[in-house]
Tab-separated table of C-alpha atoms in Angstrom:
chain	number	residue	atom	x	y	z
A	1129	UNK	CA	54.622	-6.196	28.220
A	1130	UNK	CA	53.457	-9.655	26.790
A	1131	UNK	CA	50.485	-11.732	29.010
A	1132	UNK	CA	50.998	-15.221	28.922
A	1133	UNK	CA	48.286	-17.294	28.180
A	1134	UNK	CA	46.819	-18.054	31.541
A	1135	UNK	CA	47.149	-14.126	32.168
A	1136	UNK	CA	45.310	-13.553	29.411
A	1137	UNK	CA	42.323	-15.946	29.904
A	1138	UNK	CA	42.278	-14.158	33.726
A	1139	UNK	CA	41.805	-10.873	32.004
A	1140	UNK	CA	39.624	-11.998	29.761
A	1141	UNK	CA	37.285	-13.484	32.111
A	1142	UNK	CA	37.359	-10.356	34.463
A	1143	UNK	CA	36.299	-8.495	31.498
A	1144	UNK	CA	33.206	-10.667	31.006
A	1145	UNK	CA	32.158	-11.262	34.559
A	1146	UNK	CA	32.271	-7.379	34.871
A	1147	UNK	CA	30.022	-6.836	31.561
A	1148	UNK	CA	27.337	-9.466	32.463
A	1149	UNK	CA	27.706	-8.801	36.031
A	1150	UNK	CA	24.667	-6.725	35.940
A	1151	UNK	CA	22.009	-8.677	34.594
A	1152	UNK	CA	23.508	-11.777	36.624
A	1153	UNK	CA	22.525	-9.852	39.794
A	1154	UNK	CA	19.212	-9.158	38.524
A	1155	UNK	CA	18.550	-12.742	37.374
A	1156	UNK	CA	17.920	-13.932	41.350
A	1157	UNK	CA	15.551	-10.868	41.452
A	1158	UNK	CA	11.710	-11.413	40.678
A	1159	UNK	CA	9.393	-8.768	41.038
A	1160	UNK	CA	5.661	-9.329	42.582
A	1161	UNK	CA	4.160	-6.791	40.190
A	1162	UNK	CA	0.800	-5.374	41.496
A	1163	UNK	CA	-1.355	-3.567	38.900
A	1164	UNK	CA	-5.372	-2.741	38.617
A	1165	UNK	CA	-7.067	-3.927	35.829
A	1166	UNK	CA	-8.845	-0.544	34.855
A	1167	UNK	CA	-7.003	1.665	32.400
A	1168	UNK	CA	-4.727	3.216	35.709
A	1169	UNK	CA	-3.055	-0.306	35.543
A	1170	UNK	CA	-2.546	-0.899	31.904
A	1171	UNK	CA	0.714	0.952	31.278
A	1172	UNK	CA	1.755	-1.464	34.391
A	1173	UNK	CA	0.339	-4.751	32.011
A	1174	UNK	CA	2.010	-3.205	28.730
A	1175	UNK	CA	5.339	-3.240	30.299
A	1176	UNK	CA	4.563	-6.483	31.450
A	1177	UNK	CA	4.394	-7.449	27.853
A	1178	UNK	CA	7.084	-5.693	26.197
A	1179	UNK	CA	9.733	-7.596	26.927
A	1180	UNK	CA	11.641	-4.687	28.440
A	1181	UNK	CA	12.114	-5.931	31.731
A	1182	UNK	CA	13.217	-9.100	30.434
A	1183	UNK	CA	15.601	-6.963	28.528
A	1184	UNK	CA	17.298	-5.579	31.724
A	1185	UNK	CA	17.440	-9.175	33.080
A	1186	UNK	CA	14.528	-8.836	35.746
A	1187	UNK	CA	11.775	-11.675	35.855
A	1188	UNK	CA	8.382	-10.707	37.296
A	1189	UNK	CA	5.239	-12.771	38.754
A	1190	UNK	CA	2.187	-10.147	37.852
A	1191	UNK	CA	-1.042	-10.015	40.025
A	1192	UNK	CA	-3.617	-8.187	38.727
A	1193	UNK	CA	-7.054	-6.913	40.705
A	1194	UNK	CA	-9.849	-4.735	40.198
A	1195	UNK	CA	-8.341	-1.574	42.263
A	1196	UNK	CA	-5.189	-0.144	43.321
A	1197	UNK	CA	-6.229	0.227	47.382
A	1198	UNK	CA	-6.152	-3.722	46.479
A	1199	UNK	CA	-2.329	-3.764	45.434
A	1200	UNK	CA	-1.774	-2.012	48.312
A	1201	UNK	CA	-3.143	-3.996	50.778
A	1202	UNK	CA	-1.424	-7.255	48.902
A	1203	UNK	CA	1.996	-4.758	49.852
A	1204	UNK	CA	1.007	-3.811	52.780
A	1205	UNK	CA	0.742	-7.689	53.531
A	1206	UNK	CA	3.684	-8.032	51.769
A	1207	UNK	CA	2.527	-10.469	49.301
A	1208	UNK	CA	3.990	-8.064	46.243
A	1209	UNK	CA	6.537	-6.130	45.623
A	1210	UNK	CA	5.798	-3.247	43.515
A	1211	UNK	CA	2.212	-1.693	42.594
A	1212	UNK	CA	0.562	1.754	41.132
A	1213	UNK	CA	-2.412	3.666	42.778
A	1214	UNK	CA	-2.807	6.999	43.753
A	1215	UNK	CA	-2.564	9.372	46.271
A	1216	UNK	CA	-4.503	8.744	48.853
A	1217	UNK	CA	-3.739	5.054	48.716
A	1218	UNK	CA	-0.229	5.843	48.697
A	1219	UNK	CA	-0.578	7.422	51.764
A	1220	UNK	CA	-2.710	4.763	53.458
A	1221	UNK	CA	-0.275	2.210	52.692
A	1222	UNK	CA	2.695	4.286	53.959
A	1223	UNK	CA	0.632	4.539	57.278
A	1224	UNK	CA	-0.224	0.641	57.595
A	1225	UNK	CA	2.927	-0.545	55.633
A	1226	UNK	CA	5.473	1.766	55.152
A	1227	UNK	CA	5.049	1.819	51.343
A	1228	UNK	CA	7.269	4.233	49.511
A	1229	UNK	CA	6.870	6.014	45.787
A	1230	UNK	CA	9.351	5.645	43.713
A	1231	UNK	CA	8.578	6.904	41.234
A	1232	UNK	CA	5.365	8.912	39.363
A	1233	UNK	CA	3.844	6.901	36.441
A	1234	UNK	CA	1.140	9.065	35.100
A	1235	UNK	CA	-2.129	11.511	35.581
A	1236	UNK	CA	-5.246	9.901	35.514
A	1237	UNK	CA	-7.453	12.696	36.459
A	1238	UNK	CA	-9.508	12.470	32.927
A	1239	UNK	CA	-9.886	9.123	33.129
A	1240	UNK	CA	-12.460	9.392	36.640
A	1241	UNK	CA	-15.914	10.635	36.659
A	1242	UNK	CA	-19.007	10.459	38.023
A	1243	UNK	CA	-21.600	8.425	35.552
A	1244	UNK	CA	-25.408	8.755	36.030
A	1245	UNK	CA	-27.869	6.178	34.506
A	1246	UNK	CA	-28.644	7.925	31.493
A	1247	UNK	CA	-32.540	7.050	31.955
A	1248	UNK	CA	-32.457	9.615	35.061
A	1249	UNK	CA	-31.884	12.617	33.257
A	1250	UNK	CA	-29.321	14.158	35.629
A	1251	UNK	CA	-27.264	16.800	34.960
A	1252	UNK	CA	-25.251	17.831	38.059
A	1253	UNK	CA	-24.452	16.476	41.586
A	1254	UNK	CA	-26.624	18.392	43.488
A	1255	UNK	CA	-29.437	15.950	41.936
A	1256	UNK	CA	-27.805	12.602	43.358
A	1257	UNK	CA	-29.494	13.227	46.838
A	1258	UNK	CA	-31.592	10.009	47.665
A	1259	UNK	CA	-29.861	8.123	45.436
A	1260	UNK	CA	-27.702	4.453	44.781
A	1261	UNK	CA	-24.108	5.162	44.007
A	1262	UNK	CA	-21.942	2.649	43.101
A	1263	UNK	CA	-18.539	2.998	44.605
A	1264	UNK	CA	-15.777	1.135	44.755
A	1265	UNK	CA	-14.814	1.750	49.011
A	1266	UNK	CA	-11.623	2.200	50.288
A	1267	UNK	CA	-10.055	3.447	46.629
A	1268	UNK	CA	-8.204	6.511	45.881
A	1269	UNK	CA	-11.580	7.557	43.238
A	1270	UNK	CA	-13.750	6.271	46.170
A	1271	UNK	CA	-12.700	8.314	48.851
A	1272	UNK	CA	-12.186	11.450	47.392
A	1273	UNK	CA	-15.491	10.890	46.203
A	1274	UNK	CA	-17.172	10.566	49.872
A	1275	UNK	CA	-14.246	12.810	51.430
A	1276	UNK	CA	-13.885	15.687	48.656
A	1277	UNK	CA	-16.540	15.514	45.259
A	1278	UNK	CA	-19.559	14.911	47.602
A	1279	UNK	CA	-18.981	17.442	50.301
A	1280	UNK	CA	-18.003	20.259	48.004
A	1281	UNK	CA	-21.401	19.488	45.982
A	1282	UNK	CA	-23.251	19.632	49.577
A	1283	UNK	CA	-23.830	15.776	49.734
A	1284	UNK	CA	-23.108	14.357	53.025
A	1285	UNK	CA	-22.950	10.911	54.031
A	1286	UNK	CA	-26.163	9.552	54.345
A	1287	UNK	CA	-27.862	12.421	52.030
A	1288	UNK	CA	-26.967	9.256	49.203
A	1289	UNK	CA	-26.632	5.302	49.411
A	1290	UNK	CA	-23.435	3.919	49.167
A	1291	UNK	CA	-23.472	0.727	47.673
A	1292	UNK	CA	-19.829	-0.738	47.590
A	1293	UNK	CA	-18.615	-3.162	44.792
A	1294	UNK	CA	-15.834	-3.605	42.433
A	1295	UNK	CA	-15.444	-1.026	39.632
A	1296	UNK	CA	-15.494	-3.561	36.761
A	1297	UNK	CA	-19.224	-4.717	37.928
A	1298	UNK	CA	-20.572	-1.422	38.046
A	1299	UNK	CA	-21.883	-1.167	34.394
A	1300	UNK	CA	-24.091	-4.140	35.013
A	1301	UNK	CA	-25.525	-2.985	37.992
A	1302	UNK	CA	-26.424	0.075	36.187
A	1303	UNK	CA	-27.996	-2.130	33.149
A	1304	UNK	CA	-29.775	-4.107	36.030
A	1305	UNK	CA	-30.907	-1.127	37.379
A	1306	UNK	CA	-30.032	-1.900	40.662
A	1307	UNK	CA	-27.713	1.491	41.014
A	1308	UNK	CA	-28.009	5.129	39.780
A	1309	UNK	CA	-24.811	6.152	39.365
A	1310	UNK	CA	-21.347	4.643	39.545
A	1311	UNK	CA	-18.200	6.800	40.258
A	1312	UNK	CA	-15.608	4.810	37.965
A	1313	UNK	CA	-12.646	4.876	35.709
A	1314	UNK	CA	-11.679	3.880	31.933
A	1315	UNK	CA	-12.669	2.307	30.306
A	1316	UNK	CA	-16.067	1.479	31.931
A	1317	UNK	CA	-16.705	5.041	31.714
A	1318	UNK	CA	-16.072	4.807	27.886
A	1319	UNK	CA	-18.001	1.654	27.671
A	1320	UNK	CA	-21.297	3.137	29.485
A	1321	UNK	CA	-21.636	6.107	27.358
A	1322	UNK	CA	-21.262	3.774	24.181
A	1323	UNK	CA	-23.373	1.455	24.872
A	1324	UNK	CA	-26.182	4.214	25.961
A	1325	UNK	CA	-26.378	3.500	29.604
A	1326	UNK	CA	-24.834	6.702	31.533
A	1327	UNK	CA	-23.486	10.395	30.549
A	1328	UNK	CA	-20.859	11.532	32.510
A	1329	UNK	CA	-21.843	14.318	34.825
A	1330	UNK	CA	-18.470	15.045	35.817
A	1331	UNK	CA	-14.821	14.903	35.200
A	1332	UNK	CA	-12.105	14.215	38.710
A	1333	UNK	CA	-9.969	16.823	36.332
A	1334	UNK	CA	-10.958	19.793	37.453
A	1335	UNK	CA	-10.442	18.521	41.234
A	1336	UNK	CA	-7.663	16.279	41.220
A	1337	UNK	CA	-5.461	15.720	38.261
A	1338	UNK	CA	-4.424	11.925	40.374
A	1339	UNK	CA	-0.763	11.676	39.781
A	1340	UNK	CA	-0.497	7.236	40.191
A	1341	UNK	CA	2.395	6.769	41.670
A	1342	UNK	CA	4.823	3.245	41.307
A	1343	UNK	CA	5.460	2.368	45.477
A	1344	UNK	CA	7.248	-0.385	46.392
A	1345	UNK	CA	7.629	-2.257	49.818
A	1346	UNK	CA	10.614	-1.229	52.102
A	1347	UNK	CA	11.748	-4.703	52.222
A	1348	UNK	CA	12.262	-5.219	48.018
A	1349	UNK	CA	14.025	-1.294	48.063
A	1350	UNK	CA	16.523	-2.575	51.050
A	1351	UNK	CA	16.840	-6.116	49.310
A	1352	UNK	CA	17.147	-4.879	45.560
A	1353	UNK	CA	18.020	-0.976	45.200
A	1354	UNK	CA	19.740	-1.962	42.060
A	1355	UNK	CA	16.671	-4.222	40.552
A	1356	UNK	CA	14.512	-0.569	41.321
A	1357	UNK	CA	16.713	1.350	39.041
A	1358	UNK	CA	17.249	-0.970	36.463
A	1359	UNK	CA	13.011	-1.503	36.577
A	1360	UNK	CA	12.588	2.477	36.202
A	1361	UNK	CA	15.233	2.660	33.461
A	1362	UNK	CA	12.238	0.260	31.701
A	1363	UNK	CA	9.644	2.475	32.136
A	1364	UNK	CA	11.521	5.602	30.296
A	1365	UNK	CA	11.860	2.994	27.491
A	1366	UNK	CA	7.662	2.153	27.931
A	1367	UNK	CA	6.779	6.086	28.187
A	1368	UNK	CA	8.795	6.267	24.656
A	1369	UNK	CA	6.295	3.913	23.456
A	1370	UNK	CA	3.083	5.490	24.526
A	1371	UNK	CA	5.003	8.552	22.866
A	1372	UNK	CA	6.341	7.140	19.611
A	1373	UNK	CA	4.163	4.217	19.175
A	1374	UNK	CA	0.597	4.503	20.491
A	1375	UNK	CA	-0.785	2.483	18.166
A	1376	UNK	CA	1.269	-0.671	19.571
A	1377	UNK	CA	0.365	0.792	22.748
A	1378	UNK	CA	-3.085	0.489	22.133
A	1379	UNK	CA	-3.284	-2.737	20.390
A	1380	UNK	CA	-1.650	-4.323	23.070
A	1381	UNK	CA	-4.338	-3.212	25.903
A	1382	UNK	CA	-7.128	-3.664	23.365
A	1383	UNK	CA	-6.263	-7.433	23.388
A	1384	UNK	CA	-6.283	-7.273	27.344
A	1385	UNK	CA	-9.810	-6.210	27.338
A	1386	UNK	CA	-11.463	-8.269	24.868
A	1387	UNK	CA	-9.736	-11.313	26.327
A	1388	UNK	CA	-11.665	-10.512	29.510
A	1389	UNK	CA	-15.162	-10.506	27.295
A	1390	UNK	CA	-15.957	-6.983	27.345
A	1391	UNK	CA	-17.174	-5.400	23.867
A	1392	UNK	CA	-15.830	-2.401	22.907
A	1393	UNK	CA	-15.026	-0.607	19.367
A	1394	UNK	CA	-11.484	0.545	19.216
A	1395	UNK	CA	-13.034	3.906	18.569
A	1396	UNK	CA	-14.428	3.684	22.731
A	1397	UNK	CA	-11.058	2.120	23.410
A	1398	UNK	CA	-8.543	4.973	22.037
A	1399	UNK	CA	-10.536	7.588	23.049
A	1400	UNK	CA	-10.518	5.974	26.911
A	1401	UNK	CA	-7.042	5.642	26.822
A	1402	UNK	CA	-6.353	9.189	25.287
A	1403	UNK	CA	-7.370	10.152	28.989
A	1404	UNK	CA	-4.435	8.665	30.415
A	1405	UNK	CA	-1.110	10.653	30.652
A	1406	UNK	CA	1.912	8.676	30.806
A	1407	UNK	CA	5.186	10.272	32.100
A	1408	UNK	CA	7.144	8.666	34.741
A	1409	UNK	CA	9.019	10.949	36.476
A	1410	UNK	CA	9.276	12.542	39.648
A	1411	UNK	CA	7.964	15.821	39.435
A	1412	UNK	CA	9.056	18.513	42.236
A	1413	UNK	CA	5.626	19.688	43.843
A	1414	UNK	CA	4.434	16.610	44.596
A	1415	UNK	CA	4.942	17.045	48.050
A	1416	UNK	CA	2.683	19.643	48.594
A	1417	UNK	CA	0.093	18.162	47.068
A	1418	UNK	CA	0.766	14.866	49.257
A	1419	UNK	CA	0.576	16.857	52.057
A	1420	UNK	CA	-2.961	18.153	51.184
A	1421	UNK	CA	-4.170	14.767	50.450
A	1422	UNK	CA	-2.551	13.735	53.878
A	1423	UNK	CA	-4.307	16.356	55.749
A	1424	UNK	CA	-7.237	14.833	54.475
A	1425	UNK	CA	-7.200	11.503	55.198
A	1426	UNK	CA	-6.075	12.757	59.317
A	1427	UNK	CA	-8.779	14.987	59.255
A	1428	UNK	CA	-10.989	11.823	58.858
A	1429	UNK	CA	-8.935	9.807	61.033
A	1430	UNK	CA	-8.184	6.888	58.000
A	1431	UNK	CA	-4.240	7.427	58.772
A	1432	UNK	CA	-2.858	7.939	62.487
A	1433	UNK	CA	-0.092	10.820	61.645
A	1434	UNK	CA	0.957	12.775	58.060
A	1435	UNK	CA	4.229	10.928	56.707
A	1436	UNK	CA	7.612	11.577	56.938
A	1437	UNK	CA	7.831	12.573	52.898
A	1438	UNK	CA	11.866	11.789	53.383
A	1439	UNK	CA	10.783	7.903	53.620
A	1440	UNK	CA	7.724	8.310	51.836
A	1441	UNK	CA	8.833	9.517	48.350
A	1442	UNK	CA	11.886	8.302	47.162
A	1443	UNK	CA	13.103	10.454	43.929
A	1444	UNK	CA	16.604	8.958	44.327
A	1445	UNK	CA	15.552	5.967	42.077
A	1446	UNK	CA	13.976	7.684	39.472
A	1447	UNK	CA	17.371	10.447	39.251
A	1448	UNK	CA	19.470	7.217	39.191
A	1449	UNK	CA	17.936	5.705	36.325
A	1450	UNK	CA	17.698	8.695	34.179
A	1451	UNK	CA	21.118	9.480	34.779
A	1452	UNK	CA	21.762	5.685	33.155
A	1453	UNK	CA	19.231	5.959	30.894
């Protein structure tokens, strides 16, 4: 059989429409990308820069703060789209917002600790009775700090003075002097013990490895289930690169860092980010350990009931875009 000329020009254009049709979809679709500016967000602001998710055809507006309870809250509000934080703030946001995971980016467990002026000469946590602790309130680090860490060490509320402020001001309130301790993240952390003005006292490791999860709102899953796959399929490609190519990796988040003024060797730097574990997945006992971290935040009445874990973690996505991948 023969195709005439018009027929053939049909065909031909099916052909295309049905090869770009993918990335034509996605080029109406902008993502409101939440990320923290500590080192939990940074895989977050390296795909950001990579060009990958221009590569799938997906634009993004990026919003970056000081904390991931803050992305939530901006989703909760539903002012972004997509964000990373960890449990517990997963969980609060599910409560208020209906926020679902869709995916697990990495561990950060390494990467939080509990830093004591260095002038003190404390050595464990019994020793921070009486004391000014810098937390950041309402965080994932913060309250299983006041809700977990504390307790277990027999520090109650009120045996220690919270004072609340951002994590990236903390190591200048402990140069001012005008905290003890600060419970923080990379690569402050890093940057305190360089610069001589707190020793780590301990590591969230041993109590919580933190899986960070990737949530999105409801409303951008029910408006752009496609966009979430193609997104994920973008961060297998970025975990390759913390893989293959760290030193990219790291050059790229350097830059971040030093734009912002702070004044660190790359030494400090790589050996902050070698505490971060980068592995998006969706691993299959997360649930229980939700549930634990659930349990918690009922038991001190910060959520109203534990989640349905059906709505609140979505491995569909991930299983979608691996299967593409």
């Amino acid at each position: 059989m023969t195709l005439s000329r018009r027929n053939y020009l049909v065909a031909s254009a099916t052909l295309l429409a049905a090869a770009i049709a993918p990335r034509a979809a996605f080029s109406q679709t902008t993502i409101r990308q939440g990320y923290q500016t500590n080192l939990w967000g940074m895989p977050t602001y390296y795909l950001l820069r990579s060009g990958l998710l221009e590569k799938r055809g997906l634009k993004f507006e990026e919003f970056g703060v000081p904390s991931g309870n803050l992305t939530m809250q901006q989703m909760v509000a539903r002012q972004v789209d997509l964000g990373t934080y960890a449990g517990p703030s997963l969980i609060l946001g599910h409560d208020k917002g209906g926020l679902v995971a869709i995916a697990q980016i990495e561990h950060v467990g390494k990467t939080a600790s509990v830093m004591v002026r260095k002038d003190l000469g404390l050595t464990r946590m019994e020793q921070l009775k009486g004391l000014k602790i810098a937390n950041q309130t309402g965080s994932s680090v913060g309250n299983i700090f006041v809700d977990q860490i504390a307790p277990a060490h027999g520090l109650k509320k009120g045996d220690y003075q919270e004072v609340r402020m951002d994590v990236n001001n903390m190591i200048t309130a402990l140069s001012a002097r005008t905290v003890d301790v600060m419970v923080n993240v990379e690569p402050y952390n890093a940057i305190a013990e360089a610069d001589g003005l707190a020793v780590k006292i301990m590591n969230y490791w041993d109590v919580d490895k933190m899986p960070v999860f990737m949530a999105a709102t409801p409303d951008f899953i029910a408006k752009s289930p496609d966009a979430v796959v193609a997104y994920l399929k973008a961060w297998l490609e970025v975990a390759r690169d913390f893989k293959d190519n760290p030193a990219k990796v790291a050059d790229a988040i350097y830059a971040f860092y030093t734009s912002k003024g702070y004044t660190l060797s790359q030494d400090t730097f790589r050996k902050a980010m070698s505490f971060v574990d980068v592995n998006p997945g969706f691993p299959p006992d997360l649930q229980p350990y939700m549930q634990e971290q659930a349990e918690i935040l009922l038991r001190e009445k910060k959520i109203a009931a534990i989640p349905d874990w059906r709505k609140a973690l979505r491995p569909d996505f991930m299983e979608k875009a691996r299967a593409g991948a």
